[in-house]
Coordinates of C-alpha atoms in Angstrom, one line a residue:
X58 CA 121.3 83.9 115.8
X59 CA 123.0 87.2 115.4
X60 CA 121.5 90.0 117.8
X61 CA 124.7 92.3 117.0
X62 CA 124.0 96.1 116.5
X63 CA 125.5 97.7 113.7
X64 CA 128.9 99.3 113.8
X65 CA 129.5 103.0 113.1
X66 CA 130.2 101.9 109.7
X67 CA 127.2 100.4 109.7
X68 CA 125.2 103.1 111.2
X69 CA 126.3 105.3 108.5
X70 CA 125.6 103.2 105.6
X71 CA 122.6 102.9 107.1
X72 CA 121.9 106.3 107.0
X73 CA 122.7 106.5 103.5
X74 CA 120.1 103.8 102.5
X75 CA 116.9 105.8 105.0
X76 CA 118.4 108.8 102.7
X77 CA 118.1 107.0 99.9
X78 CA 114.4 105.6 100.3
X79 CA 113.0 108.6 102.0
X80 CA 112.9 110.7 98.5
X81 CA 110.5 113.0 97.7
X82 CA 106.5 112.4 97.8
X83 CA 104.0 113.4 95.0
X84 CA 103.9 116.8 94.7
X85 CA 107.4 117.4 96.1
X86 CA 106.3 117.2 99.6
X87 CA 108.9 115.1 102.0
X88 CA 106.6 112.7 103.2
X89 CA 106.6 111.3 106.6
X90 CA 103.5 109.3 108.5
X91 CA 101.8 110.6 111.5
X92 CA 99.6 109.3 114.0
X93 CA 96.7 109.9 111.6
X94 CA 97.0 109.9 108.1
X95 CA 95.6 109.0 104.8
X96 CA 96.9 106.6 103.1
X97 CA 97.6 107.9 99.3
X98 CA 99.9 108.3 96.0
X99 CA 103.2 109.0 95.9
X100 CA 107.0 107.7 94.9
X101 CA 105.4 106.5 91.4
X102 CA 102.7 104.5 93.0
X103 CA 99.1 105.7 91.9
X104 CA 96.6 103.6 93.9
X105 CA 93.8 102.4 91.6
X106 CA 91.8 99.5 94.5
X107 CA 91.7 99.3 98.0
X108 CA 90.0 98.0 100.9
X109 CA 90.9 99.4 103.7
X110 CA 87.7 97.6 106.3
X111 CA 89.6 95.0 108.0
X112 CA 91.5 97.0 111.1
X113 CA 94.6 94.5 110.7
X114 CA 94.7 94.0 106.8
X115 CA 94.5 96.9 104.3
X116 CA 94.9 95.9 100.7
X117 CA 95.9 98.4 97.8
X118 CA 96.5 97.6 94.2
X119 CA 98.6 100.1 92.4
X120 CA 99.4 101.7 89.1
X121 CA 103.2 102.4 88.7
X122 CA 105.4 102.7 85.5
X123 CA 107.7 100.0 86.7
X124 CA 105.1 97.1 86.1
X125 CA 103.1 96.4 83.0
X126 CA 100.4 95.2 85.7
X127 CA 98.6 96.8 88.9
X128 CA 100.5 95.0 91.3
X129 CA 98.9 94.2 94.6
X130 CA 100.3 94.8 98.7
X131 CA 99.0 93.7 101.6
X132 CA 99.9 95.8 104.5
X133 CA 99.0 93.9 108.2
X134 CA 99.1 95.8 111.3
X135 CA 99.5 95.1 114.5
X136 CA 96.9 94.9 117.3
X137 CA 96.1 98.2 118.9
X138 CA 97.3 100.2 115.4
X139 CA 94.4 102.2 115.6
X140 CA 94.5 103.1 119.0
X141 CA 97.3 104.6 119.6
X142 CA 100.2 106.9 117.9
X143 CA 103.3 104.3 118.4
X144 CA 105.8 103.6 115.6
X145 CA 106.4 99.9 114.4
X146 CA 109.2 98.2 113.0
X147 CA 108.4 96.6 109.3
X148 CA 108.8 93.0 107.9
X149 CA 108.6 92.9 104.2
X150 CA 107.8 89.0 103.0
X151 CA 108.0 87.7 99.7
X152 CA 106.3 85.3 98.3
X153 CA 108.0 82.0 96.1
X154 CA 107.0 81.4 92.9
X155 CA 104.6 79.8 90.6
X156 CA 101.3 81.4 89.2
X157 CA 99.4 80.4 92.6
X158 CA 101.5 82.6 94.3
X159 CA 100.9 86.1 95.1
X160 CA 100.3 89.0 97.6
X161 CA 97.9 86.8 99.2
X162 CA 99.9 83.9 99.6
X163 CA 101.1 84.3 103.3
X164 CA 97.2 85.9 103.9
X165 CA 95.7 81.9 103.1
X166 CA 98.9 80.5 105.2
X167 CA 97.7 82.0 108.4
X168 CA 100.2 85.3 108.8
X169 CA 96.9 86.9 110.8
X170 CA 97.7 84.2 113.2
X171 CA 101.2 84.0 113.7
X172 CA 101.3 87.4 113.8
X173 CA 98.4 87.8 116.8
X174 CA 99.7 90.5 119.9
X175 CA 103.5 90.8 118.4
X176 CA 104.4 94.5 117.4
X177 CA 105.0 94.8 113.5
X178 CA 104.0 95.6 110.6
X179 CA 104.1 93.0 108.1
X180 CA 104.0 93.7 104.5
X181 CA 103.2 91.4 101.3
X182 CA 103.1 92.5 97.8
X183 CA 103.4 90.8 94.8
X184 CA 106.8 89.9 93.0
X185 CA 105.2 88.3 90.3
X186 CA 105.2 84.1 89.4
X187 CA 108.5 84.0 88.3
X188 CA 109.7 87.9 88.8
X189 CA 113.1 86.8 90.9
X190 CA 112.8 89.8 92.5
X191 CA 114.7 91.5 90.0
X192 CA 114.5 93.8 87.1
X193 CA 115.2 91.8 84.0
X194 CA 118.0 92.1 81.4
X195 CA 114.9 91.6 79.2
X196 CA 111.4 91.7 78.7
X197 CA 108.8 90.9 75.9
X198 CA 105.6 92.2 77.5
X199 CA 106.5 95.5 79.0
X200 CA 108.0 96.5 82.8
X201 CA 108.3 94.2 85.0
X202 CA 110.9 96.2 87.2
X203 CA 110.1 94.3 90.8
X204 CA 113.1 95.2 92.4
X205 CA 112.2 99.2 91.5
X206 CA 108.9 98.4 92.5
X207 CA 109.7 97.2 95.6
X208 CA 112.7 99.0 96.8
X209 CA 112.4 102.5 95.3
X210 CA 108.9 102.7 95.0
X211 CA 106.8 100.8 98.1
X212 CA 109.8 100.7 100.4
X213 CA 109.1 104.6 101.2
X214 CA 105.7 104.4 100.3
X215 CA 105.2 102.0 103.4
X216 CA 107.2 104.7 105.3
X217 CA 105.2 107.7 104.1
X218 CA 101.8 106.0 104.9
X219 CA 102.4 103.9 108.1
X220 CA 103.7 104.6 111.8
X221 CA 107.2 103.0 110.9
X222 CA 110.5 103.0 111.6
X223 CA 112.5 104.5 108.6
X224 CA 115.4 103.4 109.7
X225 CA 118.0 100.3 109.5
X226 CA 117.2 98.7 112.8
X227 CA 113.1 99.5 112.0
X228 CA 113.1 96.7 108.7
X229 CA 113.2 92.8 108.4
X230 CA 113.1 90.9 105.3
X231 CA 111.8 87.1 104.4
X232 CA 110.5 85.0 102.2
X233 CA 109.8 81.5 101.0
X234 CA 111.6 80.1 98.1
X235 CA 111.9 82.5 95.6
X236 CA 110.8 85.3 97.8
X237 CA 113.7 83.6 100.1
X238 CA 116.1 84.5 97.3
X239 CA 114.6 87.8 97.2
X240 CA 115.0 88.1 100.7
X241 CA 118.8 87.7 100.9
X242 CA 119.8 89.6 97.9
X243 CA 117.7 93.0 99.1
X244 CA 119.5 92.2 102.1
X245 CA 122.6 92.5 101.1
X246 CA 122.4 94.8 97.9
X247 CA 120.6 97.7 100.2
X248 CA 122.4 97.1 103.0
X249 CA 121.3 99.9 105.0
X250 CA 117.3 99.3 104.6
X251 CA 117.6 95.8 106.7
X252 CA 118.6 94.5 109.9
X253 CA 117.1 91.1 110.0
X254 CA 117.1 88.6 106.7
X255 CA 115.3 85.1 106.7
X256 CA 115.3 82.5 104.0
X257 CA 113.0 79.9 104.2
X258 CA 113.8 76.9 101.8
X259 CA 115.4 79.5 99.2
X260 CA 118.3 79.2 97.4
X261 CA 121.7 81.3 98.6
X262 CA 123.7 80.5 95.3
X263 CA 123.8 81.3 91.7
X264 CA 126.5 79.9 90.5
X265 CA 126.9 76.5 91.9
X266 CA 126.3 73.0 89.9
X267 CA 127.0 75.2 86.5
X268 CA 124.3 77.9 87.4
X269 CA 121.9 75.5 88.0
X270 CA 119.5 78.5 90.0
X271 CA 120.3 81.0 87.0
X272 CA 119.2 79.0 84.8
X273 CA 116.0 78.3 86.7
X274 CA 115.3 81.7 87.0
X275 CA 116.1 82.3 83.1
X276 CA 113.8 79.5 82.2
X277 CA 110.7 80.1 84.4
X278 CA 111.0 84.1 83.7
X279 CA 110.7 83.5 80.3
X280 CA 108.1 81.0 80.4
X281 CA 105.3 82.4 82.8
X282 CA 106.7 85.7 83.5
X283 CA 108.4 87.8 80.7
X284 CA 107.1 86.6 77.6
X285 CA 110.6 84.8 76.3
X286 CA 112.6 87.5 78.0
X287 CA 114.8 86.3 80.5
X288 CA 116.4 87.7 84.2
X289 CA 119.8 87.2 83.6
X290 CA 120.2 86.9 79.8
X291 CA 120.2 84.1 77.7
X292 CA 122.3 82.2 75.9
X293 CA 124.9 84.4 77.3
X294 CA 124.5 85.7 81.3
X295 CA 125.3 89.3 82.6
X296 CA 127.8 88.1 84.7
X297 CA 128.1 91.5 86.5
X298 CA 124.3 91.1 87.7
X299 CA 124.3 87.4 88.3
X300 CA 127.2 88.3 91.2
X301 CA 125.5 91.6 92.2
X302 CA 122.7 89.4 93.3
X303 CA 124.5 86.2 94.2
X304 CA 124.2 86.3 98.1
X305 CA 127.4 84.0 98.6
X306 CA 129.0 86.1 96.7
X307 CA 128.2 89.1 99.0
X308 CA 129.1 87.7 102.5
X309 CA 130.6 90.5 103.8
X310 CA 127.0 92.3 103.1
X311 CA 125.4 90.2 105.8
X312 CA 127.3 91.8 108.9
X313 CA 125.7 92.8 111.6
X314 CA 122.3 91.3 110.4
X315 CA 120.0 88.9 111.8
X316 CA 120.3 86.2 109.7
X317 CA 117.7 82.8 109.8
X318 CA 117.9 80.1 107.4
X319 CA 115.8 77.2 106.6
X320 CA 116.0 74.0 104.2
X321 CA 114.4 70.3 104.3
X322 CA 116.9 67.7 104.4
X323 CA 114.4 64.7 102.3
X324 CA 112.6 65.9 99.5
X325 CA 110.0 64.1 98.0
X326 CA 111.7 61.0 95.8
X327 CA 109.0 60.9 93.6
X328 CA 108.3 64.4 92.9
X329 CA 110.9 65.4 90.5
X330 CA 110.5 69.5 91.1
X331 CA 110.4 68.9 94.6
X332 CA 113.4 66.7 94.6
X333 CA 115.3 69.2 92.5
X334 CA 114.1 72.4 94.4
X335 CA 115.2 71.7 97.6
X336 CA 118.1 69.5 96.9
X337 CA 119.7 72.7 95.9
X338 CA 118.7 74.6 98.5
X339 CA 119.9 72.6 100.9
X340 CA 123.2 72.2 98.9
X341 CA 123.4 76.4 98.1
X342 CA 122.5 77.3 101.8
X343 CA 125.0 75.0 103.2
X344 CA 128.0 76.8 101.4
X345 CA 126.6 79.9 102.2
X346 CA 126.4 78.8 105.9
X347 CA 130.1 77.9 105.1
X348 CA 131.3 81.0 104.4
X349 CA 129.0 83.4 107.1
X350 CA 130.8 81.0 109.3
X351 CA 134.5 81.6 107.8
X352 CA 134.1 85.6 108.1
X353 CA 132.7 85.2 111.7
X354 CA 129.1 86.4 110.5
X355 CA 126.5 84.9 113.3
X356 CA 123.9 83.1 111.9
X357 CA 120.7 81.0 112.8
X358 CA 120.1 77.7 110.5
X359 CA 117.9 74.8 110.7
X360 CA 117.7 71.8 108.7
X361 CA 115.0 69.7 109.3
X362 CA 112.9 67.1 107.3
X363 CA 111.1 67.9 104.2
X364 CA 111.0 69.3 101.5
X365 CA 110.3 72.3 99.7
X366 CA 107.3 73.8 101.7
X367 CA 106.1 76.3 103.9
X368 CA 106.9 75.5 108.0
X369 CA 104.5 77.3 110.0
X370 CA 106.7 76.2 113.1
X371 CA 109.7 77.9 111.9
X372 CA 107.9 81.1 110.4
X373 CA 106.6 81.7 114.3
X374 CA 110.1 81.0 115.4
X375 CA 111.6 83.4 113.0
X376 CA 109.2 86.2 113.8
X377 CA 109.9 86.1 117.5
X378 CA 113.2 86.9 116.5
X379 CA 112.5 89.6 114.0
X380 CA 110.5 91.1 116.8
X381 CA 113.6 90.7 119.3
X382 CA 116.1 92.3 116.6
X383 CA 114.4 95.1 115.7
X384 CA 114.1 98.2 117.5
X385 CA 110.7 97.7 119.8
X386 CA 107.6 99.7 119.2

């Protein structure tokens, strides 16, 4: 497990990313959170629900141009929040896919839990059922822009509203599955926004067995998410994107990180998806491992037995570290 800090290099291109996501509020204002605040609009997110009763879990619902829907967050804070003034370091977790799966996903897994007396912020938001954590090449029933939403629009948000961190060494990402995917290609395309990147039982390559993964993506984006649009193009791929996300493709991205892996190592033999699923995970996540390993890039991995699911075990194990990595409250 990597517990490196970053290098000047990596200081600065940190700096650039905090420069990057700490843009201008509604209304022009710089926004910045303080020990009490409202939580409101701003950085195209117009907030049309919320529930804000529950001291640890506050839910909004948002109206923003980069999704045809209101797209949902919840934000989970730590113990003694509302007590005292002290920043927090931020875990964004993604969700996998499937129309089952949403914001609320890790909320019905027990995060409240497993989260109990550590010091972080966890945030969960939608990425749609089959959204890849991308902004499509196209769509057939309007925006659905999840990596704006979630990068250039509730990234800062979180920032502006919360006690956080705003910083490289303040923000972990994870995710299961999909949201795993998600996970490691934030990681790597907005390098300075994350020190810590987890992947539980999602797939680390694009390209392998003929694009088996981008196809995937392709098919169940265009099935359940964009209306016959697609993420990466179809027939034909944009082969600049499908590398600009491709996390084995961006290894050298993954420096100075934090980086936690997971896949099952026996599937379900008589459950074709599962069977297929994590049979490429496995398979995707060990060449990645391969090549972390070849450019001297620490790393954490576990293979274990299974298939594709949710460990609770390993979600405890990997926030402990998160917690460890990042800089303390």
């Amino acid at each position: 497990m990597s517990t490196q800090r970053p290098t000047r290099r990596g200081v600065l291109k940190a700096a650039a990313g905090i420069t990057a996501t700490t843009a201008l509020g509604a209304g022009g204002v710089l926004a910045s959170a303080s020990a009490a605040h409202a939580v409101g609009d701003g950085f195209g997110l117009r907030i049309v629900d919320r529930d804000e009763r529950d001291p640890r879990m506050r839910y909004f619902r948002f109206a923003t141009g980069a999704i045809g829907w209101n797209p949902g967050v919840n934000v989970l804070l730590p113990d003694g929040y509302h007590s005292g003034g002290r920043r927090y370091p931020v875990l964004y977790l993604f969700h996998g896919g499937g129309t089952g799966q949403d914001f609320i996903t890790f909320d019905r897994m027990g995060i409240r839990a497993w989260t109990a007396g550590k010091p972080l912020i966890v945030v969960m938001p939608d990425g749609g059922a089959a959204g890849w954590y991308s902004n499509p090449v196209a769509s057939n029933v309007g925006p659905r822009n999840w990596e704006t939403f979630h990068i250039a629009q509730l990234l800062p948000w979180v920032d502006a509203n919360f006690r956080t961190y705003a910083e490289y060494d303040g923000r972990a990402v994870s995710g299961f599955s999909m949201g795993g995917f998600g996970a490691l290609k934030y990681a790597a395309k907005y390098y300075g926004h994350f020190a810590s990147v987890s992947s539980h039982s999602g797939p680390a390559s694009l390209r392998r067995d003929a694009g088996l993964v981008t196809h995937w993506a392709n098919l169940s984006s265009a099935t359940v998410e964009l209306g016959g649009g697609t993420v990466y193009g179809a027939p034909l791929w944009d082969e600049a994107r499908v590398s600009a996300d491709n996390p084995v493709q961006r290894i050298g991205s993954y420096r100075n990180k934090r980086v936690f892996l997971v896949a099952g190592t026996s599937p379900d033999p008589v459950n074709w998806f599962d069977t297929v699923n994590e049979t490429q995970v496995l398979a995707g996540q060990r060449g990645f491992r391969g090549a972390l390993g070849a450019a001297g890039i620490p790393h954490e991995w576990h293979e274990v037995p299974g298939g594709h699911f949710v460990r609770p075990d390993l979600f405890r194990r990997d926030l402990d570290g998160i917690v460890a990595r990042l800089r303390k409250a």
